[in-house]
PDB file of C-alpha atoms in Angstrom:
ATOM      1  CA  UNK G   1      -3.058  35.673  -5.249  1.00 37.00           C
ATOM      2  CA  UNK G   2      -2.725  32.631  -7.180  1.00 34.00           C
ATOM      3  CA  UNK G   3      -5.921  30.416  -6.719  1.00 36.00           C
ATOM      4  CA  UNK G   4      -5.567  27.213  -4.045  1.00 32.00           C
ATOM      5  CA  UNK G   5      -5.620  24.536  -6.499  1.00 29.00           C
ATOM      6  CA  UNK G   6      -3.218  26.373  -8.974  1.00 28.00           C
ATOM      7  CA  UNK G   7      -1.022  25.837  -5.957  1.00 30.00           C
ATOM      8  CA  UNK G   8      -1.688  21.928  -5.268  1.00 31.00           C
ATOM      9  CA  UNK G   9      -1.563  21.240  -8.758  1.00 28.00           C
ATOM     10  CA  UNK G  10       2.022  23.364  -8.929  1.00 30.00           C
ATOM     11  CA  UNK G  11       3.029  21.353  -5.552  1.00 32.00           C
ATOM     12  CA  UNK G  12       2.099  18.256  -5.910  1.00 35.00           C
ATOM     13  CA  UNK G  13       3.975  18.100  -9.481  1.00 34.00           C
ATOM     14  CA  UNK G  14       7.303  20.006  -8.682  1.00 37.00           C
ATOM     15  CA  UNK G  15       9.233  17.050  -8.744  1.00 36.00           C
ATOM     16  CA  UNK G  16       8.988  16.302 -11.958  1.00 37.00           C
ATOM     17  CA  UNK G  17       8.793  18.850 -14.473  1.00 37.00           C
ATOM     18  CA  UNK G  18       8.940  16.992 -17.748  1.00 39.00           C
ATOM     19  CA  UNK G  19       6.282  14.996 -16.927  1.00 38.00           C
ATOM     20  CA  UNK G  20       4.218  18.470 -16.274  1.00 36.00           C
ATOM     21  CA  UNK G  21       5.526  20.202 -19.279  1.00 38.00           C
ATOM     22  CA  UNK G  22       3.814  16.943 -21.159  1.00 38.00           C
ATOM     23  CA  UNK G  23       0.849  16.723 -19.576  1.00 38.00           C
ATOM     24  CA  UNK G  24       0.007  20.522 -20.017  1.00 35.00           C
ATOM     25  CA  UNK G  25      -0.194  19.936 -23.978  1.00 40.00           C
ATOM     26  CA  UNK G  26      -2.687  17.503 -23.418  1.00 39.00           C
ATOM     27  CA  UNK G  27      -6.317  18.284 -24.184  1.00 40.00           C
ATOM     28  CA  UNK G  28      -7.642  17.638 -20.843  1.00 38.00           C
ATOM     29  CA  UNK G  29      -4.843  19.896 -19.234  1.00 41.00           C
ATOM     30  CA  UNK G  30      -5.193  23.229 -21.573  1.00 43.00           C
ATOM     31  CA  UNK G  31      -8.905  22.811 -20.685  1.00 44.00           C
ATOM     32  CA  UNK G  32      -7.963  22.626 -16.807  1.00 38.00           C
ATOM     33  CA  UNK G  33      -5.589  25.598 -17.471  1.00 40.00           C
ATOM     34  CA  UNK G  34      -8.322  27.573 -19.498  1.00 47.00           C
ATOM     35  CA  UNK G  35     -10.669  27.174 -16.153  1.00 43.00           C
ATOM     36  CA  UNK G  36      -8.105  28.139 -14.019  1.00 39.00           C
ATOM     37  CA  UNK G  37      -7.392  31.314 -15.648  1.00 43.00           C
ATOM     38  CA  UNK G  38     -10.937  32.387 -15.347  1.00 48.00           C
ATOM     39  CA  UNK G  39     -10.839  31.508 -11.759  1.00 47.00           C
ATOM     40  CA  UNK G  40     -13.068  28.503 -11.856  1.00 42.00           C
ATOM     41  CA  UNK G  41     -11.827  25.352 -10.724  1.00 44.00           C
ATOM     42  CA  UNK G  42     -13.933  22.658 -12.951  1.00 44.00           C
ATOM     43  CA  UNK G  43     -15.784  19.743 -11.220  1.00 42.00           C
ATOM     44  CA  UNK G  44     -12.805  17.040 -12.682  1.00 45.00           C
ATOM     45  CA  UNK G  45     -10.266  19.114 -10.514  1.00 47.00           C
ATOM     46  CA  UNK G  46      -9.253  16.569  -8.532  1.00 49.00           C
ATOM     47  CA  UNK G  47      -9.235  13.823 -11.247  1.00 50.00           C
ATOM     48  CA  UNK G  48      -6.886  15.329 -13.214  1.00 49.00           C
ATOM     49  CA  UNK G  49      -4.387  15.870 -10.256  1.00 50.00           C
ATOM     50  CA  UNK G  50      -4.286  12.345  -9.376  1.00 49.00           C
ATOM     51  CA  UNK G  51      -3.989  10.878 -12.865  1.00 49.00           C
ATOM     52  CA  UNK G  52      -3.254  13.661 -15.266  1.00 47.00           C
ATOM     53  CA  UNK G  53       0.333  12.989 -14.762  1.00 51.00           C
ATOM     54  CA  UNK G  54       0.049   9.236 -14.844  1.00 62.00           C
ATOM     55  CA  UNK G  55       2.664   7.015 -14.271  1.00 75.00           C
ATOM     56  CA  UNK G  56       5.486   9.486 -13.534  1.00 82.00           C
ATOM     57  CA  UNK G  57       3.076  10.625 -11.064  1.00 91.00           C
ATOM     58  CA  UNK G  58       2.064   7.661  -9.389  1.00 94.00           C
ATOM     59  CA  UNK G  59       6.545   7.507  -9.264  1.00 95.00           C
ATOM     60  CA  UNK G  60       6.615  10.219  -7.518  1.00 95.00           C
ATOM     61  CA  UNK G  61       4.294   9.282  -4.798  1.00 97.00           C
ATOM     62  CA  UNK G  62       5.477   6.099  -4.366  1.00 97.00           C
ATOM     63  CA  UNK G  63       8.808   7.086  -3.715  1.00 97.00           C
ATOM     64  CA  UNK G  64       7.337  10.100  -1.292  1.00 97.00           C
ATOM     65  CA  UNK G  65       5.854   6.624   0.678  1.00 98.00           C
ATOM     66  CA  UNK G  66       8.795   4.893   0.882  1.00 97.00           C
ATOM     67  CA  UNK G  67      10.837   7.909   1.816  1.00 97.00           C
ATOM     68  CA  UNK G  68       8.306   7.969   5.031  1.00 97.00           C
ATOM     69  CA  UNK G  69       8.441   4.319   5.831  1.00 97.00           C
ATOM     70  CA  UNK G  70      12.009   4.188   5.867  1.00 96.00           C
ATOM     71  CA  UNK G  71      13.415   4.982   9.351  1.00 96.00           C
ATOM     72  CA  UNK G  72      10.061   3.828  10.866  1.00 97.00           C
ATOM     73  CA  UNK G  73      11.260  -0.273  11.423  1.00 94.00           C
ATOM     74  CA  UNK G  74       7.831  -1.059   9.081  1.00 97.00           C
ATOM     75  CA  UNK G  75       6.082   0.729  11.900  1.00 97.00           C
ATOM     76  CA  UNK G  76       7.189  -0.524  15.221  1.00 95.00           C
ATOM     77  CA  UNK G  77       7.008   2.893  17.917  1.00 84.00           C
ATOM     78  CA  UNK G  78       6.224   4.962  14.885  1.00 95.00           C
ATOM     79  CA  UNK G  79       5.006   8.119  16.920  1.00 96.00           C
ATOM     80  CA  UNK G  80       0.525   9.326  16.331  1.00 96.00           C
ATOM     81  CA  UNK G  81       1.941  12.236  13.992  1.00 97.00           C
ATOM     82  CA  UNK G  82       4.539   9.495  12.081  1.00 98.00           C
ATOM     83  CA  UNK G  83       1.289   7.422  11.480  1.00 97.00           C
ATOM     84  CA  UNK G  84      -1.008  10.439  10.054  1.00 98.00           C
ATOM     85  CA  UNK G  85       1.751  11.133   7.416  1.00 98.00           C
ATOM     86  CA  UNK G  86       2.198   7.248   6.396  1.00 98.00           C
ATOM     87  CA  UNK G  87      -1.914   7.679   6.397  1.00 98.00           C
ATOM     88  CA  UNK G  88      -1.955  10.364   3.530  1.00 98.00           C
ATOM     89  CA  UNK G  89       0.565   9.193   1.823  1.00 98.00           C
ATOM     90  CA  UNK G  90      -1.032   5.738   1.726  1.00 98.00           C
ATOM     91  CA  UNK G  91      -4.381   7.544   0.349  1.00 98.00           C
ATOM     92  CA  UNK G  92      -3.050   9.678  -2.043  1.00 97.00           C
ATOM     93  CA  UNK G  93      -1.823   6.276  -4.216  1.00 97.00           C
ATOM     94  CA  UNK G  94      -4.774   4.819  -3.303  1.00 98.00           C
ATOM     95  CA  UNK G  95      -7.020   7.441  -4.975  1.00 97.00           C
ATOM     96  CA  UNK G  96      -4.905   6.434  -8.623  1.00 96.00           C
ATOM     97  CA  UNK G  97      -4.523   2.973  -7.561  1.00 97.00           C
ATOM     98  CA  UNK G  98      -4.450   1.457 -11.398  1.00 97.00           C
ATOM     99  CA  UNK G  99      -5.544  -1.986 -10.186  1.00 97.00           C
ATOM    100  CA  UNK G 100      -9.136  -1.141  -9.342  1.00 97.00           C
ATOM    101  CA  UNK G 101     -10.142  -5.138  -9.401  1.00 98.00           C
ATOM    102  CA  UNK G 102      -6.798  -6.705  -7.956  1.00 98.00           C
ATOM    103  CA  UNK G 103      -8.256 -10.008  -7.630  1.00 98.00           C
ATOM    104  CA  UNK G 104      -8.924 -10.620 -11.245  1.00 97.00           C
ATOM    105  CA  UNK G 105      -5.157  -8.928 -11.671  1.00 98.00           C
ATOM    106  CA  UNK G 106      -2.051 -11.438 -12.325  1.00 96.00           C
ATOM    107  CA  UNK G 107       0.301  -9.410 -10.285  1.00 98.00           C
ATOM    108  CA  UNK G 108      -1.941 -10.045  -6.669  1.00 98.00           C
ATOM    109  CA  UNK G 109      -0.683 -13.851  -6.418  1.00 97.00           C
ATOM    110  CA  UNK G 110       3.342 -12.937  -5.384  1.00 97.00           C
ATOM    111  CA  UNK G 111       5.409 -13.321  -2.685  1.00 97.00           C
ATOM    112  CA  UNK G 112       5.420  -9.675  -0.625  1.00 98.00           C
ATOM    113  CA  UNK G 113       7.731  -8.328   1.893  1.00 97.00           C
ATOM    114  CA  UNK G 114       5.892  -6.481   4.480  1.00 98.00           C
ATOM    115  CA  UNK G 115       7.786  -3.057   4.917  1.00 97.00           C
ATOM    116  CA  UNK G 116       5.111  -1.170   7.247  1.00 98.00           C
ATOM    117  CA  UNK G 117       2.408  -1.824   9.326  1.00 98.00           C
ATOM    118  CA  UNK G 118       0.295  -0.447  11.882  1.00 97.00           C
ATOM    119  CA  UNK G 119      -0.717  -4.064  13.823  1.00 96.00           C
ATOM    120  CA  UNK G 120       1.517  -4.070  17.141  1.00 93.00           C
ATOM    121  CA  UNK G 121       0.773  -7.909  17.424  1.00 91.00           C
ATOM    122  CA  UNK G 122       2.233  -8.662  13.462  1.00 94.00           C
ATOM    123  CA  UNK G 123       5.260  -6.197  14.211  1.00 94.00           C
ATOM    124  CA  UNK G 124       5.735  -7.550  17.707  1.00 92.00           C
ATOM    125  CA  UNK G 125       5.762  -4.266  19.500  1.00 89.00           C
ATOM    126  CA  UNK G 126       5.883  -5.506  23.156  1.00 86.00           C
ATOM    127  CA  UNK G 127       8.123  -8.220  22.639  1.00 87.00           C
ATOM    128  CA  UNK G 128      11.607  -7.642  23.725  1.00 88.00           C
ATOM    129  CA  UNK G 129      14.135  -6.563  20.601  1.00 87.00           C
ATOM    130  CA  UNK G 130      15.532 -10.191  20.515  1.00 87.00           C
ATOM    131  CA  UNK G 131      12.360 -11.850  20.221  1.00 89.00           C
ATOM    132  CA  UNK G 132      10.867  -9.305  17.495  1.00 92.00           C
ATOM    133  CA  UNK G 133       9.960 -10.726  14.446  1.00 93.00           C
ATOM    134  CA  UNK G 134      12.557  -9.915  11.212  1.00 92.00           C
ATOM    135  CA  UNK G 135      11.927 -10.488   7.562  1.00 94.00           C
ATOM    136  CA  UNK G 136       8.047 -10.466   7.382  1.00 97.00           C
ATOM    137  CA  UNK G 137       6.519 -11.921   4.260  1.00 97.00           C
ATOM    138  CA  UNK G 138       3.204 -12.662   2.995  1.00 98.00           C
ATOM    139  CA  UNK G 139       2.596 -14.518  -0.106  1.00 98.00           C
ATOM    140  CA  UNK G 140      -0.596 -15.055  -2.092  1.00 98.00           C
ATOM    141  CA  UNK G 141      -2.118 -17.545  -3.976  1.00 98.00           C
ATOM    142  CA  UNK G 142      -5.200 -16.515  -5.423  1.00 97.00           C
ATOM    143  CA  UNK G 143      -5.787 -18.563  -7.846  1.00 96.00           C
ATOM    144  CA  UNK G 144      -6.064 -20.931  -5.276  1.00 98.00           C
ATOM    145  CA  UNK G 145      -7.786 -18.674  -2.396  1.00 98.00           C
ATOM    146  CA  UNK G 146      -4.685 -19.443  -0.454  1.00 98.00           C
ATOM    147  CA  UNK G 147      -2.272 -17.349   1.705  1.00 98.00           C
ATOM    148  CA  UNK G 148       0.785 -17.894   3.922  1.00 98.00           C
ATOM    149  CA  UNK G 149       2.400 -15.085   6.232  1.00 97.00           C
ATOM    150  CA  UNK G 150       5.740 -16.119   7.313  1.00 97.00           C
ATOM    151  CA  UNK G 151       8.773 -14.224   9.600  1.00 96.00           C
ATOM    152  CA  UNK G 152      11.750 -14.804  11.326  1.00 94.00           C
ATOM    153  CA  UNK G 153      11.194 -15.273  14.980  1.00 90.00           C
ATOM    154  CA  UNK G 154      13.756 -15.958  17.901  1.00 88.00           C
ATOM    155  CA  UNK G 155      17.065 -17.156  16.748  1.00 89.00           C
ATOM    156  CA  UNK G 156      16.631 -17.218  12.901  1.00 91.00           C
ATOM    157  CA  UNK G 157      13.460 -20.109  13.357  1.00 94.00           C
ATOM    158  CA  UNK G 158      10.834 -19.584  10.402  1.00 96.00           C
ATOM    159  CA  UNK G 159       7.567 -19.061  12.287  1.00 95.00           C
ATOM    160  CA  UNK G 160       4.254 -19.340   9.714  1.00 97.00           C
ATOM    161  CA  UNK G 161       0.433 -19.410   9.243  1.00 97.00           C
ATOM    162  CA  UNK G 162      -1.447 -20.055   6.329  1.00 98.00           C
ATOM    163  CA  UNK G 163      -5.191 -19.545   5.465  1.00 98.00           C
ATOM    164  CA  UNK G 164      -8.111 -19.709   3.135  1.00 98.00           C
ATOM    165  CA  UNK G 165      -9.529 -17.029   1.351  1.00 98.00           C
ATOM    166  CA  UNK G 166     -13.016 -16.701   0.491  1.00 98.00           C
ATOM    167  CA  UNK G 167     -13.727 -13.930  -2.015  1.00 98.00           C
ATOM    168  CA  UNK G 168     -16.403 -11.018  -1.152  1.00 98.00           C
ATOM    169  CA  UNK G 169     -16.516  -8.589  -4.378  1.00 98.00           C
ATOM    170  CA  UNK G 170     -13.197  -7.427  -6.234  1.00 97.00           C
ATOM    171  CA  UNK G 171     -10.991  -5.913  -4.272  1.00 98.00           C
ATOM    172  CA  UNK G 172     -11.738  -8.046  -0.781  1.00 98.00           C
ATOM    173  CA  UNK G 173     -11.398 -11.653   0.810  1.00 98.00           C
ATOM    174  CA  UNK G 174     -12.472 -13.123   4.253  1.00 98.00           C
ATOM    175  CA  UNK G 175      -9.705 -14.698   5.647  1.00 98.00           C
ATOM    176  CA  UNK G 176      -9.746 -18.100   7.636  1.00 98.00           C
ATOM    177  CA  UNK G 177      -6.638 -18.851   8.889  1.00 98.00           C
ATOM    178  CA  UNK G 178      -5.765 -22.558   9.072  1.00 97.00           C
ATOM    179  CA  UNK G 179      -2.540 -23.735  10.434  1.00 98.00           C
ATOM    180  CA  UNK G 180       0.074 -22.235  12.640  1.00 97.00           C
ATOM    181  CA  UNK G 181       3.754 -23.174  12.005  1.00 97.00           C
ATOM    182  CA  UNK G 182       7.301 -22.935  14.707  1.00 95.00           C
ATOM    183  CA  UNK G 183      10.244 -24.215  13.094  1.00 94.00           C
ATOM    184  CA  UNK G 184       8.803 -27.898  11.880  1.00 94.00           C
ATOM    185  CA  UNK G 185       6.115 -27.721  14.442  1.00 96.00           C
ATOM    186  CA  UNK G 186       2.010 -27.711  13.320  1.00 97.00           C
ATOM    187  CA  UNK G 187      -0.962 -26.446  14.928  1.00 97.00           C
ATOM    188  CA  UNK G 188      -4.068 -26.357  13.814  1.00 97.00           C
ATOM    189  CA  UNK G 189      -5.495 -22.596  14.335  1.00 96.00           C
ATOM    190  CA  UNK G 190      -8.589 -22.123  16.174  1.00 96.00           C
ATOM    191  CA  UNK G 191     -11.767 -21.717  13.864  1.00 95.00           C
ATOM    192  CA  UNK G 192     -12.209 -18.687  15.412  1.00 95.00           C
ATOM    193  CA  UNK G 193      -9.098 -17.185  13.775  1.00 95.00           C
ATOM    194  CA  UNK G 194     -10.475 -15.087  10.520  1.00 96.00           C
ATOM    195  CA  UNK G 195     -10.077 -12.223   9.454  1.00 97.00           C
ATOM    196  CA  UNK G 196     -10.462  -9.710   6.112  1.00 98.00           C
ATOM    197  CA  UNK G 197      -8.379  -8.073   3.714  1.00 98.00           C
ATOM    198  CA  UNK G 198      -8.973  -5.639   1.215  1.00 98.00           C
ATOM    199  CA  UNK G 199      -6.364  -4.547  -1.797  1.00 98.00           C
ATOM    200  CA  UNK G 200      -6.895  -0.929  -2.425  1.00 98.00           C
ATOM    201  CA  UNK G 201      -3.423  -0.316  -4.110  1.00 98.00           C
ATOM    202  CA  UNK G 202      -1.604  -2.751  -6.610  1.00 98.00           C
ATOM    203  CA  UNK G 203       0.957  -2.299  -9.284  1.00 97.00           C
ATOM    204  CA  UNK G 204       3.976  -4.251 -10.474  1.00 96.00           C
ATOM    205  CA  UNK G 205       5.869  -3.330  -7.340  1.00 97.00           C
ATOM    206  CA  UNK G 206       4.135  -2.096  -4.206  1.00 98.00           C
ATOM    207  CA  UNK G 207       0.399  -3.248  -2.839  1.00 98.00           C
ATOM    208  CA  UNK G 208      -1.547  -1.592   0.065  1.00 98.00           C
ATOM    209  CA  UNK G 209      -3.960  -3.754   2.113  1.00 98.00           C
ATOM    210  CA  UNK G 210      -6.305  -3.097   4.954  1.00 98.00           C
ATOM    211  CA  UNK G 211      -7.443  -4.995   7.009  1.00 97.00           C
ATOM    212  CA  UNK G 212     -10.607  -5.769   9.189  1.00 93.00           C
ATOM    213  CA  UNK G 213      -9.762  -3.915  12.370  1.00 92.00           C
ATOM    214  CA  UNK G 214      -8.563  -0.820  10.647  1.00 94.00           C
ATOM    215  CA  UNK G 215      -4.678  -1.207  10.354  1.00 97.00           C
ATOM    216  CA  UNK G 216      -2.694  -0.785   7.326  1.00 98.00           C
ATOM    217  CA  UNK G 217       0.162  -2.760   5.425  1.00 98.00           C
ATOM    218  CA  UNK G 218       2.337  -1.776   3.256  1.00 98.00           C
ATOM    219  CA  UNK G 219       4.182  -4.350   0.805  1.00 98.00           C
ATOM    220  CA  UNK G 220       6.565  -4.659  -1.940  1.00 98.00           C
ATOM    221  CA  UNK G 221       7.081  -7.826  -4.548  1.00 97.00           C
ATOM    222  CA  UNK G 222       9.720 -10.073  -2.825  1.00 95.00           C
ATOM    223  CA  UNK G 223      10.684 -10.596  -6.525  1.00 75.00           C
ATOM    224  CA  UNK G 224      11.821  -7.001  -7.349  1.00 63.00           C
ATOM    225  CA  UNK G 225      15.119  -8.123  -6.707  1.00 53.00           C
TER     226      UNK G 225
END
């Protein structure tokens, strides 16, 4: 019997052979493959499965997320099981996430269209289908510690609210949201309204954020097209 993480590695690479035939002749790989043979998997197992493969990998995975998403309306009545598999998806691009301090990164500060979510209140879940929101985006300013989320509400009118971020290490900012917006109506948000969000994937196309109360969001660049 072939040994379990002969398998994954096999598995989670089928997809794309090339990049495996490549990545074999590497160094670090014949080593892998000499441990393997002896029936010993080394203590960098799961490092080299989740960036041995590099960028063609991190392809792969990507697409494998978006493939989920897709018939899931970013989330809205996506079923407990539906969830879990966005979940480990999510965390298996996290773990070779190549923008480990996104905050110093230029490609954070972008406009980004939301394309799953777990918050019912963001994705409107109890509202009726007329009055749920369409075209969620979010865009960042870091530079300036500023952020605006903005969506189509009830008969095409632009409904908004911005904030002000307040960095907490590399990868995380408190949020203070500052100003609610209906069409060309303002209102100052409560100063109870904050929040945090943490970046734990990033690359020229997609970002993954958490937030505060546990729920994820899934987002690519605005600009892609």
């Amino acid at each position: 019997m072939w040994p379990w993480y002969l398998l994954l590695l096999l598995t989670s690479t089928a997809s794309s052979s090339l990049s495996c035939r490549r990545a074999v002749r590497s160094p670090t790989a014949r080593g892998f493959l000499k441990s393997m043979k002896r029936g010993i998997a080394p203590a960098s197992v799961f490092q080299f499965l989740e960036t041995g493969w590099g960028q063609s990998n991190r392809e792969v995975l990507k697409t494998n997320l978006l493939e989920i998403i897709a018939p899931l309306k970013k989330g809205d009545g996506a079923t407990t099981e539906q969830q879990i598999e966005v979940e480990m998806a999510a965390r298996r691009l996290e773990r070779i996430n190549p923008s480990p301090r996104p905050l110093s990164s230029s490609l954070l500060s972008d406009k980004w269209e939301l394309v799953y979510t777990t918050s019912a209140p963001i994705l409107g879940s109890k509202r009726l289908p007329l009055f749920k929101p369409r075209n969620l985006y979010q865009t960042l300013d870091i530079q300036n510690l500023r952020g605006k989320n903005e969506q189509e509400g009830f008969l095409g009118i632009v409904e908004s609210v911005t904030a002000n971020f307040t960095p907490v290490n590399e990868t995380t900012v408190n949020v203070q949201f500052d100003e609610f917006g209906i069409g060309p109506i303002r209102i100052k948000a409560p100063a109870s309204f904050k929040g945090v969000l943490r970046t734990t994937y990033l690359d020229d196309e997609m970002r993954i954020s958490r937030g505060d109360k546990g729920n994820l969001f899934i987002l690519l660049r605005a600009s892609r097209e």
